[in-house]
PDB file of C-alpha atoms and ligand atoms in Angstrom:
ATOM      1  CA  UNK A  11     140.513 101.542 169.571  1.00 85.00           C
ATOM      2  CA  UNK A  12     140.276 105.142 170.939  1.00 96.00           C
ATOM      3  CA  UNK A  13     136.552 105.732 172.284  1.00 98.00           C
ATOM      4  CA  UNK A  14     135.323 109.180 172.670  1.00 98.00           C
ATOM      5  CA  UNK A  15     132.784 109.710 174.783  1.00 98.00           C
ATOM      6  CA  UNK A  16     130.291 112.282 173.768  1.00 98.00           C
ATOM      7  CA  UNK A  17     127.125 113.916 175.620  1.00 98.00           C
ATOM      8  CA  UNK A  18     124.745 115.385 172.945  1.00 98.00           C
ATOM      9  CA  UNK A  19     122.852 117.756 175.382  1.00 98.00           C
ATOM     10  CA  UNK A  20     119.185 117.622 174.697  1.00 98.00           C
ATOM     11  CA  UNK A  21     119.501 116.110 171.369  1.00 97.00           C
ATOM     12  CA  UNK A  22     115.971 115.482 171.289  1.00 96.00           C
ATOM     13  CA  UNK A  23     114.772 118.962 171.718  1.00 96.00           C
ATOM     14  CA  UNK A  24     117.531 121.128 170.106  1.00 96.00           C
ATOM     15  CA  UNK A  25     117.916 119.861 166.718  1.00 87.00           C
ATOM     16  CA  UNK A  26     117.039 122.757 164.292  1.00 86.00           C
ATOM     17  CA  UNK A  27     118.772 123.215 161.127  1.00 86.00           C
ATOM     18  CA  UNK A  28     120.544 120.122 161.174  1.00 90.00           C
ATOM     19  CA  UNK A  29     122.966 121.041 163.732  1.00 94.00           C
ATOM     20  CA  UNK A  30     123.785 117.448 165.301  1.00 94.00           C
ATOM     21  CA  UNK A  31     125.271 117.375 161.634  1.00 96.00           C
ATOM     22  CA  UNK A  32     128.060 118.538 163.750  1.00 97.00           C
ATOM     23  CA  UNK A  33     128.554 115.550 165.317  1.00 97.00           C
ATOM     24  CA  UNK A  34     128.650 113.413 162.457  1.00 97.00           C
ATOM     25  CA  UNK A  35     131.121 115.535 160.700  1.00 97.00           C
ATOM     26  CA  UNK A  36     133.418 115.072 164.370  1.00 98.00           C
ATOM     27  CA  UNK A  37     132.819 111.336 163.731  1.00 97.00           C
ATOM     28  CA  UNK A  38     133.938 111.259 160.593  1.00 97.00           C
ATOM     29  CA  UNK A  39     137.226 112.952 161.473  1.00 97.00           C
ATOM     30  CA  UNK A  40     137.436 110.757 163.850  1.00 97.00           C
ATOM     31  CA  UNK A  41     137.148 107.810 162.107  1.00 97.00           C
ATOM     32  CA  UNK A  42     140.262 108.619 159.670  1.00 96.00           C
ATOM     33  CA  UNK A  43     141.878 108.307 162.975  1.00 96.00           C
ATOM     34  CA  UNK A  44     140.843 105.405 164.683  1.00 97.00           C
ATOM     35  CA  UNK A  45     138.672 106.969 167.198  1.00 98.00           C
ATOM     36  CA  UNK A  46     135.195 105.821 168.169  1.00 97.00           C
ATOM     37  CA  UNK A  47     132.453 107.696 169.418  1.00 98.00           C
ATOM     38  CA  UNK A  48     129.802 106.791 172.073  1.00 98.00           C
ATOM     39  CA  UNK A  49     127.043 108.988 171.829  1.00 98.00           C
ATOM     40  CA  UNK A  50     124.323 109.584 174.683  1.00 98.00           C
ATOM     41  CA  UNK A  51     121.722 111.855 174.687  1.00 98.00           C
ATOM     42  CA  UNK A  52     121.335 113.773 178.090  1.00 98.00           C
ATOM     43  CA  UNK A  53     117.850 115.536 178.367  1.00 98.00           C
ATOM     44  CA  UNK A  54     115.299 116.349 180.883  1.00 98.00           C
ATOM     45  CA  UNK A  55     115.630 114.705 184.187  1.00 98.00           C
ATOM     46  CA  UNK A  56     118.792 112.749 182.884  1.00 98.00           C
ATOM     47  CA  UNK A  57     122.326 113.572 185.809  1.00 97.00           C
ATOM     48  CA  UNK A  58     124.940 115.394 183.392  1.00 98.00           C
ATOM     49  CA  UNK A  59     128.483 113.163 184.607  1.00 97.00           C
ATOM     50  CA  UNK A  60     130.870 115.848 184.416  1.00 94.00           C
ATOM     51  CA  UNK A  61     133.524 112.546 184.958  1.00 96.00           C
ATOM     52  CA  UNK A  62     132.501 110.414 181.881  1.00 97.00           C
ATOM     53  CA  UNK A  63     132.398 112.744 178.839  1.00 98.00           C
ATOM     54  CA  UNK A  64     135.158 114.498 176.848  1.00 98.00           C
ATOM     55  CA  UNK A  65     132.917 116.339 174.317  1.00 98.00           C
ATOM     56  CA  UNK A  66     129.509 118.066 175.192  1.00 98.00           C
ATOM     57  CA  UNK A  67     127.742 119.133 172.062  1.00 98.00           C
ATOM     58  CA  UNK A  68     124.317 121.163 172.065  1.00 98.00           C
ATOM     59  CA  UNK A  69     122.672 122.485 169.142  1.00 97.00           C
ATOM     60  CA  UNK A  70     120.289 125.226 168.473  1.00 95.00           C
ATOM     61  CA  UNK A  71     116.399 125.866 168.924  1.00 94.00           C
ATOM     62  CA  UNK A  72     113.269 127.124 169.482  1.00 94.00           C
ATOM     63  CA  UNK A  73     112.344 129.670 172.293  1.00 95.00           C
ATOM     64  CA  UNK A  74     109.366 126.948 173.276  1.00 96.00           C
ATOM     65  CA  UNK A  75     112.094 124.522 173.771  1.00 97.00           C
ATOM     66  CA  UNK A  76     114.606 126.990 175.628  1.00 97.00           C
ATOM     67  CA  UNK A  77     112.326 127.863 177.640  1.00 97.00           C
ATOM     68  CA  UNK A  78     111.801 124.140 179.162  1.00 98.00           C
ATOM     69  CA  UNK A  79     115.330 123.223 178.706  1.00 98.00           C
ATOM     70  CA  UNK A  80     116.225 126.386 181.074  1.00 98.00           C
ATOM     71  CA  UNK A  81     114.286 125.066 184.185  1.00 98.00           C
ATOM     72  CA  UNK A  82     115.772 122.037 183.699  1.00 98.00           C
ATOM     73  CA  UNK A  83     119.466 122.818 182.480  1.00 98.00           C
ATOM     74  CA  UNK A  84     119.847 124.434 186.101  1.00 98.00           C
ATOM     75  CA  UNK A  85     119.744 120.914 187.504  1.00 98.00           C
ATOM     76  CA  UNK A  86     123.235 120.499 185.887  1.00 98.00           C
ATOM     77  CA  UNK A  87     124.721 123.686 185.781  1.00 98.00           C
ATOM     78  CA  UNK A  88     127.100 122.867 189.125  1.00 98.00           C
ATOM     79  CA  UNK A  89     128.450 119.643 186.422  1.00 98.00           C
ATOM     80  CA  UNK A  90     128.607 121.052 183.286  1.00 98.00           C
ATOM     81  CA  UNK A  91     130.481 124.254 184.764  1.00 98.00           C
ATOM     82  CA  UNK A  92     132.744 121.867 185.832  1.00 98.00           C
ATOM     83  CA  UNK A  93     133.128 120.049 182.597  1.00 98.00           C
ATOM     84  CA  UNK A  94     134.127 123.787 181.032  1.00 98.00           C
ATOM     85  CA  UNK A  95     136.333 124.799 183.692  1.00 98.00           C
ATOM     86  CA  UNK A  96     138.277 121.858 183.464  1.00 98.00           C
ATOM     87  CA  UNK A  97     138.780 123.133 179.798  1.00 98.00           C
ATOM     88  CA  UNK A  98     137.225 119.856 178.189  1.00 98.00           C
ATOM     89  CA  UNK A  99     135.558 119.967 174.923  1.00 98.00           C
ATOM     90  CA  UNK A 100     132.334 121.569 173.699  1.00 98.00           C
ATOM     91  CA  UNK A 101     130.488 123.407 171.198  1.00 98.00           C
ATOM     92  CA  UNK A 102     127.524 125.185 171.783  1.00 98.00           C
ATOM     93  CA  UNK A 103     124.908 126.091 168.904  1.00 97.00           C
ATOM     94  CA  UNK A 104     122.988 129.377 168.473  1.00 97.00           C
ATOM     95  CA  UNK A 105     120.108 128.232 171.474  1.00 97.00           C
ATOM     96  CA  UNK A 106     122.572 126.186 173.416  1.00 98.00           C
ATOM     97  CA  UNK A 107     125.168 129.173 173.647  1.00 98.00           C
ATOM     98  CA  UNK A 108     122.257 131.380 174.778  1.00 98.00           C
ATOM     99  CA  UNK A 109     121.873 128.841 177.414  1.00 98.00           C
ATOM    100  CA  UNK A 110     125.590 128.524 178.806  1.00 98.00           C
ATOM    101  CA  UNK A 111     125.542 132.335 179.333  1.00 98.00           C
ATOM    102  CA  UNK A 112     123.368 134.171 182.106  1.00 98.00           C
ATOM    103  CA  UNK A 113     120.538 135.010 180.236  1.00 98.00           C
ATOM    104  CA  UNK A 114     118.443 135.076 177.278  1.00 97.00           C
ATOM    105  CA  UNK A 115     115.475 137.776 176.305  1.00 96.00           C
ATOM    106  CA  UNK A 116     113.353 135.779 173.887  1.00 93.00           C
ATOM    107  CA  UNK A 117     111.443 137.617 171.333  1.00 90.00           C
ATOM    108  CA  UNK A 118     108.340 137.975 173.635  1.00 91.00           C
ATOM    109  CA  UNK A 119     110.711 139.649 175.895  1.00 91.00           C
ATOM    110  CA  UNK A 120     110.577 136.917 178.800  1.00 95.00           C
ATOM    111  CA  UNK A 121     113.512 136.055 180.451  1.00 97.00           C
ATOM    112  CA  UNK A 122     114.867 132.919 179.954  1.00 98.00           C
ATOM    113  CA  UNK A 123     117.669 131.903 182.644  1.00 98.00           C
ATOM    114  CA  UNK A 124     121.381 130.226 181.449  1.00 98.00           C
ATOM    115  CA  UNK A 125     123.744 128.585 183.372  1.00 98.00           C
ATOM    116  CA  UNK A 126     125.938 131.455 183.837  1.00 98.00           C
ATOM    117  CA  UNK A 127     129.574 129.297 183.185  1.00 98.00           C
ATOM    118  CA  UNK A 128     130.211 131.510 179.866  1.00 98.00           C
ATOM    119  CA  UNK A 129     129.866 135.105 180.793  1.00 98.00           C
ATOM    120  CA  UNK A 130     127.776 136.336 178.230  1.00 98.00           C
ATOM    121  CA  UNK A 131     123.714 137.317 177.743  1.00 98.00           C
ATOM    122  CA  UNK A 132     121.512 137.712 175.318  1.00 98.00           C
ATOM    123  CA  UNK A 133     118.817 140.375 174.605  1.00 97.00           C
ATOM    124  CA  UNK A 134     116.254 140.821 171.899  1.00 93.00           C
ATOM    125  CA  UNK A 135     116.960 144.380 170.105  1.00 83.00           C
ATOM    126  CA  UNK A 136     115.947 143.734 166.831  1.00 79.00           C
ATOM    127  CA  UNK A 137     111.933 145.073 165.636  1.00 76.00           C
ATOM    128  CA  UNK A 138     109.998 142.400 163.957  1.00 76.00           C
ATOM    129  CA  UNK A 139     113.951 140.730 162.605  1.00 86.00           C
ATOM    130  CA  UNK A 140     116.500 138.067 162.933  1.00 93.00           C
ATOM    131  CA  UNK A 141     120.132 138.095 161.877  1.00 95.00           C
ATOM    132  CA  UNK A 142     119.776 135.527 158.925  1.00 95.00           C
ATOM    133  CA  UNK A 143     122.026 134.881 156.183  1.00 96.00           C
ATOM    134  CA  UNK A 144     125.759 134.065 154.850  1.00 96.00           C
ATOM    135  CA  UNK A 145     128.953 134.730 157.697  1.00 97.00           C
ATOM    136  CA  UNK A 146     132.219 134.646 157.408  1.00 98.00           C
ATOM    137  CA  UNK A 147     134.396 135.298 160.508  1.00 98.00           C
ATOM    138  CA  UNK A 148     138.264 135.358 160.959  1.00 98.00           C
ATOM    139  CA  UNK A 149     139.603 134.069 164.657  1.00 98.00           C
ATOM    140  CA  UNK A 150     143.224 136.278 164.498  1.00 96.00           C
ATOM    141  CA  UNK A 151     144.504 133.822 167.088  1.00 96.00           C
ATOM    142  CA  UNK A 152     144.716 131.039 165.113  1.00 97.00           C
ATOM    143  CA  UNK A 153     144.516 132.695 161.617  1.00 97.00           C
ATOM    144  CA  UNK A 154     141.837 130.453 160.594  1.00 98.00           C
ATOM    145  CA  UNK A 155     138.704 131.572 158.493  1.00 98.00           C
ATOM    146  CA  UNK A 156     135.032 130.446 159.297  1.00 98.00           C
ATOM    147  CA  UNK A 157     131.985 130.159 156.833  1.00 97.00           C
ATOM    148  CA  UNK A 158     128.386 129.929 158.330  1.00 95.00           C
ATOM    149  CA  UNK A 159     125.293 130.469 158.086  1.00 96.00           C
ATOM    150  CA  UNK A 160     123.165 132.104 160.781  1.00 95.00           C
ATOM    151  CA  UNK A 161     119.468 132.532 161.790  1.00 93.00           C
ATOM    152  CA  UNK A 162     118.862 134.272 165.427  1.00 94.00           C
ATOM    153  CA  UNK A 163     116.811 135.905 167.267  1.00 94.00           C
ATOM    154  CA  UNK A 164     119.633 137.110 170.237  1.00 96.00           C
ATOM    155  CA  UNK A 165     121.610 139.655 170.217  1.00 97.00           C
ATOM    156  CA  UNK A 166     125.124 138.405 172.560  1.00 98.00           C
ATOM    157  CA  UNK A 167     126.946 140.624 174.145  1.00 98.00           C
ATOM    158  CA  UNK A 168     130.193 139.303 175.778  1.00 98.00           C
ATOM    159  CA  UNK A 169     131.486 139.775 179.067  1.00 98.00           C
ATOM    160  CA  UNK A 170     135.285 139.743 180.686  1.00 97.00           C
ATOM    161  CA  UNK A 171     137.401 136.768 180.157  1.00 97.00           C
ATOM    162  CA  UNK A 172     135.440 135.052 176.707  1.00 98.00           C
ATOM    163  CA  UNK A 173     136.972 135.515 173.304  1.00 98.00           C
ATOM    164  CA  UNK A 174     134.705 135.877 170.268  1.00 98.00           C
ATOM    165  CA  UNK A 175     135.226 132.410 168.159  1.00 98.00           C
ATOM    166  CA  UNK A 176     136.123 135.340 165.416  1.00 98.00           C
ATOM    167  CA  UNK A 177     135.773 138.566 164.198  1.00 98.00           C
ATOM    168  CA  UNK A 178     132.772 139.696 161.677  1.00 98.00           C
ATOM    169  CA  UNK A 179     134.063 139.521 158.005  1.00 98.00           C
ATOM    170  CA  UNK A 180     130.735 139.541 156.543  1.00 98.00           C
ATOM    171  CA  UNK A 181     127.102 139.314 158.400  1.00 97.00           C
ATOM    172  CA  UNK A 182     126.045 139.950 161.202  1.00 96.00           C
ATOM    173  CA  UNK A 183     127.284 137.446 164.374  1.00 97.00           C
ATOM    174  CA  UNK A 184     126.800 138.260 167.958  1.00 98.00           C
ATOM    175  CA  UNK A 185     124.620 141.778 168.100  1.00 97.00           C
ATOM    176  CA  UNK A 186     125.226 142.931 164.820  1.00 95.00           C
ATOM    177  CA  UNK A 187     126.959 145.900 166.387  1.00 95.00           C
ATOM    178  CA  UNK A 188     130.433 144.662 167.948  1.00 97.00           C
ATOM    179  CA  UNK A 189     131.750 142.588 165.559  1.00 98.00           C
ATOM    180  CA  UNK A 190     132.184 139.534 167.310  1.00 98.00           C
ATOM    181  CA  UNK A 191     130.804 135.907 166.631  1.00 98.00           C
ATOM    182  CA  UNK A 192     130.096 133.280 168.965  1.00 98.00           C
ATOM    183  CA  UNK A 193     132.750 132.977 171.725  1.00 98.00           C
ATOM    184  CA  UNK A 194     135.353 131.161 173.179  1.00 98.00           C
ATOM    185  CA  UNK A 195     136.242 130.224 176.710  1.00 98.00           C
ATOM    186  CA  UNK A 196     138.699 127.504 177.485  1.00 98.00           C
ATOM    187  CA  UNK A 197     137.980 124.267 175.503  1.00 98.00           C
ATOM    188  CA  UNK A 198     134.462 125.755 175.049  1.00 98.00           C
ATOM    189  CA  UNK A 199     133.617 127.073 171.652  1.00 98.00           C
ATOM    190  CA  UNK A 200     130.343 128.525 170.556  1.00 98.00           C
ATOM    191  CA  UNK A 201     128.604 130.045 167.382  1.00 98.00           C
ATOM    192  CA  UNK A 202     125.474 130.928 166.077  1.00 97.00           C
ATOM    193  CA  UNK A 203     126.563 129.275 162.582  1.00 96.00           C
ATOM    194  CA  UNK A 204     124.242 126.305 161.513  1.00 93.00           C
ATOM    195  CA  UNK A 205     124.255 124.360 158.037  1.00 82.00           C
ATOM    196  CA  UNK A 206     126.035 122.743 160.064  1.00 90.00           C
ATOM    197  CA  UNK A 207     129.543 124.680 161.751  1.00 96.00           C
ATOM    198  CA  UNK A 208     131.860 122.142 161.328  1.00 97.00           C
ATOM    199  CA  UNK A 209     130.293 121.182 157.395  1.00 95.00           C
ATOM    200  CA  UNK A 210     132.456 124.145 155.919  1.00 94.00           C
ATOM    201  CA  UNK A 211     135.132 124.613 158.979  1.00 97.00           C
ATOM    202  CA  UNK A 212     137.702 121.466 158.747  1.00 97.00           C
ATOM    203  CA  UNK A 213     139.971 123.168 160.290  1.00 97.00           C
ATOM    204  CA  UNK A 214     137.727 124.197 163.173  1.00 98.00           C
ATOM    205  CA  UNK A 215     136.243 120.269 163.520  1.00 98.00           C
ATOM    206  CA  UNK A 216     140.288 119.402 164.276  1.00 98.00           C
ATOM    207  CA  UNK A 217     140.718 121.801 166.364  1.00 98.00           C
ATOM    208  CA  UNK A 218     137.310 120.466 169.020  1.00 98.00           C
ATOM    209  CA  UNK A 219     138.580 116.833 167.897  1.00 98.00           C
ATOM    210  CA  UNK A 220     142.030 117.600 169.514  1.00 98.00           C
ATOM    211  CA  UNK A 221     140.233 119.230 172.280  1.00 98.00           C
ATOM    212  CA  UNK A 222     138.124 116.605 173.462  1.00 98.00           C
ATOM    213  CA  UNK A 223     141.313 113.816 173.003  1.00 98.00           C
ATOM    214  CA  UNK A 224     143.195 116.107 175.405  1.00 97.00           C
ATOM    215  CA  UNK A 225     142.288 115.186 178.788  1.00 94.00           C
ATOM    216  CA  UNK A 226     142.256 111.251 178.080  1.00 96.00           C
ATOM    217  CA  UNK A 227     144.623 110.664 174.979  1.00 97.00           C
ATOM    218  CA  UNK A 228     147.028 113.405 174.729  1.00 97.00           C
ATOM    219  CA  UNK A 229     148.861 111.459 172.221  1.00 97.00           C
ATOM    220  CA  UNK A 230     146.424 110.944 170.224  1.00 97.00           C
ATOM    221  CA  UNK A 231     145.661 114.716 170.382  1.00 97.00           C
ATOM    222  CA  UNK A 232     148.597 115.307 169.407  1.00 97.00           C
ATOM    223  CA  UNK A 233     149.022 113.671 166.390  1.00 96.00           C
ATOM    224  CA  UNK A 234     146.583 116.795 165.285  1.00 96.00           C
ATOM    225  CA  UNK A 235     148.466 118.909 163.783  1.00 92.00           C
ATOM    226  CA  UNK A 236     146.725 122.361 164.019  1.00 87.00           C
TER     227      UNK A 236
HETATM  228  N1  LIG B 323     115.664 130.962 169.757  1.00 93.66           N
HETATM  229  C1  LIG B 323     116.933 131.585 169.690  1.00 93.66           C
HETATM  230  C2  LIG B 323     116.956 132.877 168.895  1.00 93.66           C
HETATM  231  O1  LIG B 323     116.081 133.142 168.116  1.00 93.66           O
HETATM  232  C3  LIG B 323     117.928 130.612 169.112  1.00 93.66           C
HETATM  233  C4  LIG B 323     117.649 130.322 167.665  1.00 93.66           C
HETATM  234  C5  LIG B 323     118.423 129.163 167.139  1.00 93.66           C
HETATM  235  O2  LIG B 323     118.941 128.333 167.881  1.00 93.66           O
HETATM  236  N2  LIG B 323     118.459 129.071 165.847  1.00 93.66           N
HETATM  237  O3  LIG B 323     117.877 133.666 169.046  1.00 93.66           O
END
């Protein structure tokens, strides 16, 4: 039996909107193929092994909670930039893809500090509004379309060297201005999609299921035929 071993970063304090749902649909993939998954959840005060895990997975939240996860996120920045240069697996929700970037302006205006390994930051343009409702995005690369739906605060504006996980077909993604939703950077992908991402997006779920099995079973990822 194939084991995948999975880090679900601060499960306990970015959960909104059902997100981890993400994970389960990853397992469940997974399980047509004979692959296992051990789950941990890495929080506050817990080492991030940047050696032991092939898929990260962090969901989406509050400000509150962004705001305590960033102190503490900075503990493992020097491992989990590691884990994304290496070009192993993971997918970042809406809060957690605020926090891989440099920075995020929450809507009080404080700064809240990222990790700086995706270059990207956030600001907070929008009067009194967040970018909710229905998205559909198109990556070109791999021809593949992407339902969502997305609730933010943020307004991302990519730097050199990260793709957007697609191109705006309908709503509003990173900024509402460029175009471009979520991003992409190595084995890294992020979005601001909830519902969950991967509920609507089979084709995206193989694609970070093959990405994780890389490093350790490259058969295995193989056998995904993308
Ligand atoms: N608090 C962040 C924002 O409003 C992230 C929201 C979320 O994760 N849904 O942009």
């Amino acid at each position: 039996m194939i084991t995948l071993n999975v880090c679900h970063l601060y499960g306990n304090l970015l959960n909104t909107y059902g997100d981890n749902g993400n994970l389960l649909i990853l397992e469940y993939y997974g399980k047509k193929m004979g692959i296992q998954f051990k789950t941990d959840i890495i929080s506050l005060d817990d080492a991030f092994d940047a050696d032991k895990y092939d898929l990260v997975f962090v969901g989406g939240g509050q400000d509150y909670e962004q705001m305590i996860i960033s102190k503490d996120i900075q503990q493992k920045k020097v491992a989990l930039t590691q884990h994304i240069e290496a070009g192993k697996a993971v997918l970042a929700i809406c809060g957690g893809y605020q926090l891989l970037g440099h920075y995020y302006l929450d809507a009080t205006g404080e700064r809240i500090e990222g990790i700086g390994a995706l270059n990207h930051y956030t600001l907070n343009q929008q009067e009194d509004n967040r970018y909710i409702g229905n998205t559909i995005i198109k990556n070109e690369t791999f021809n593949e379309t992407y339902q969502g739906f997305e609730n933010h605060g943020g307004c991302t504006f990519l730097g050199d060297g990260v793709l957007p996980l697609g191109k705006v077909v309908q709503g509003f993604g990173n900024n509402g201005q460029d175009q471009t939703e979520g991003a992409l950077y190595k084995g890294t992908y992020c979005s601001y999609f909830h519902g969950p991402l991967l509920a609507k997006n089979e084709q995206l779920a193989y694609r970070i299921l093959a990405t994780a099995l890389q490093a350790r079973y490259p058969e295995k990822a193989a056998e995904i035929k993308l």
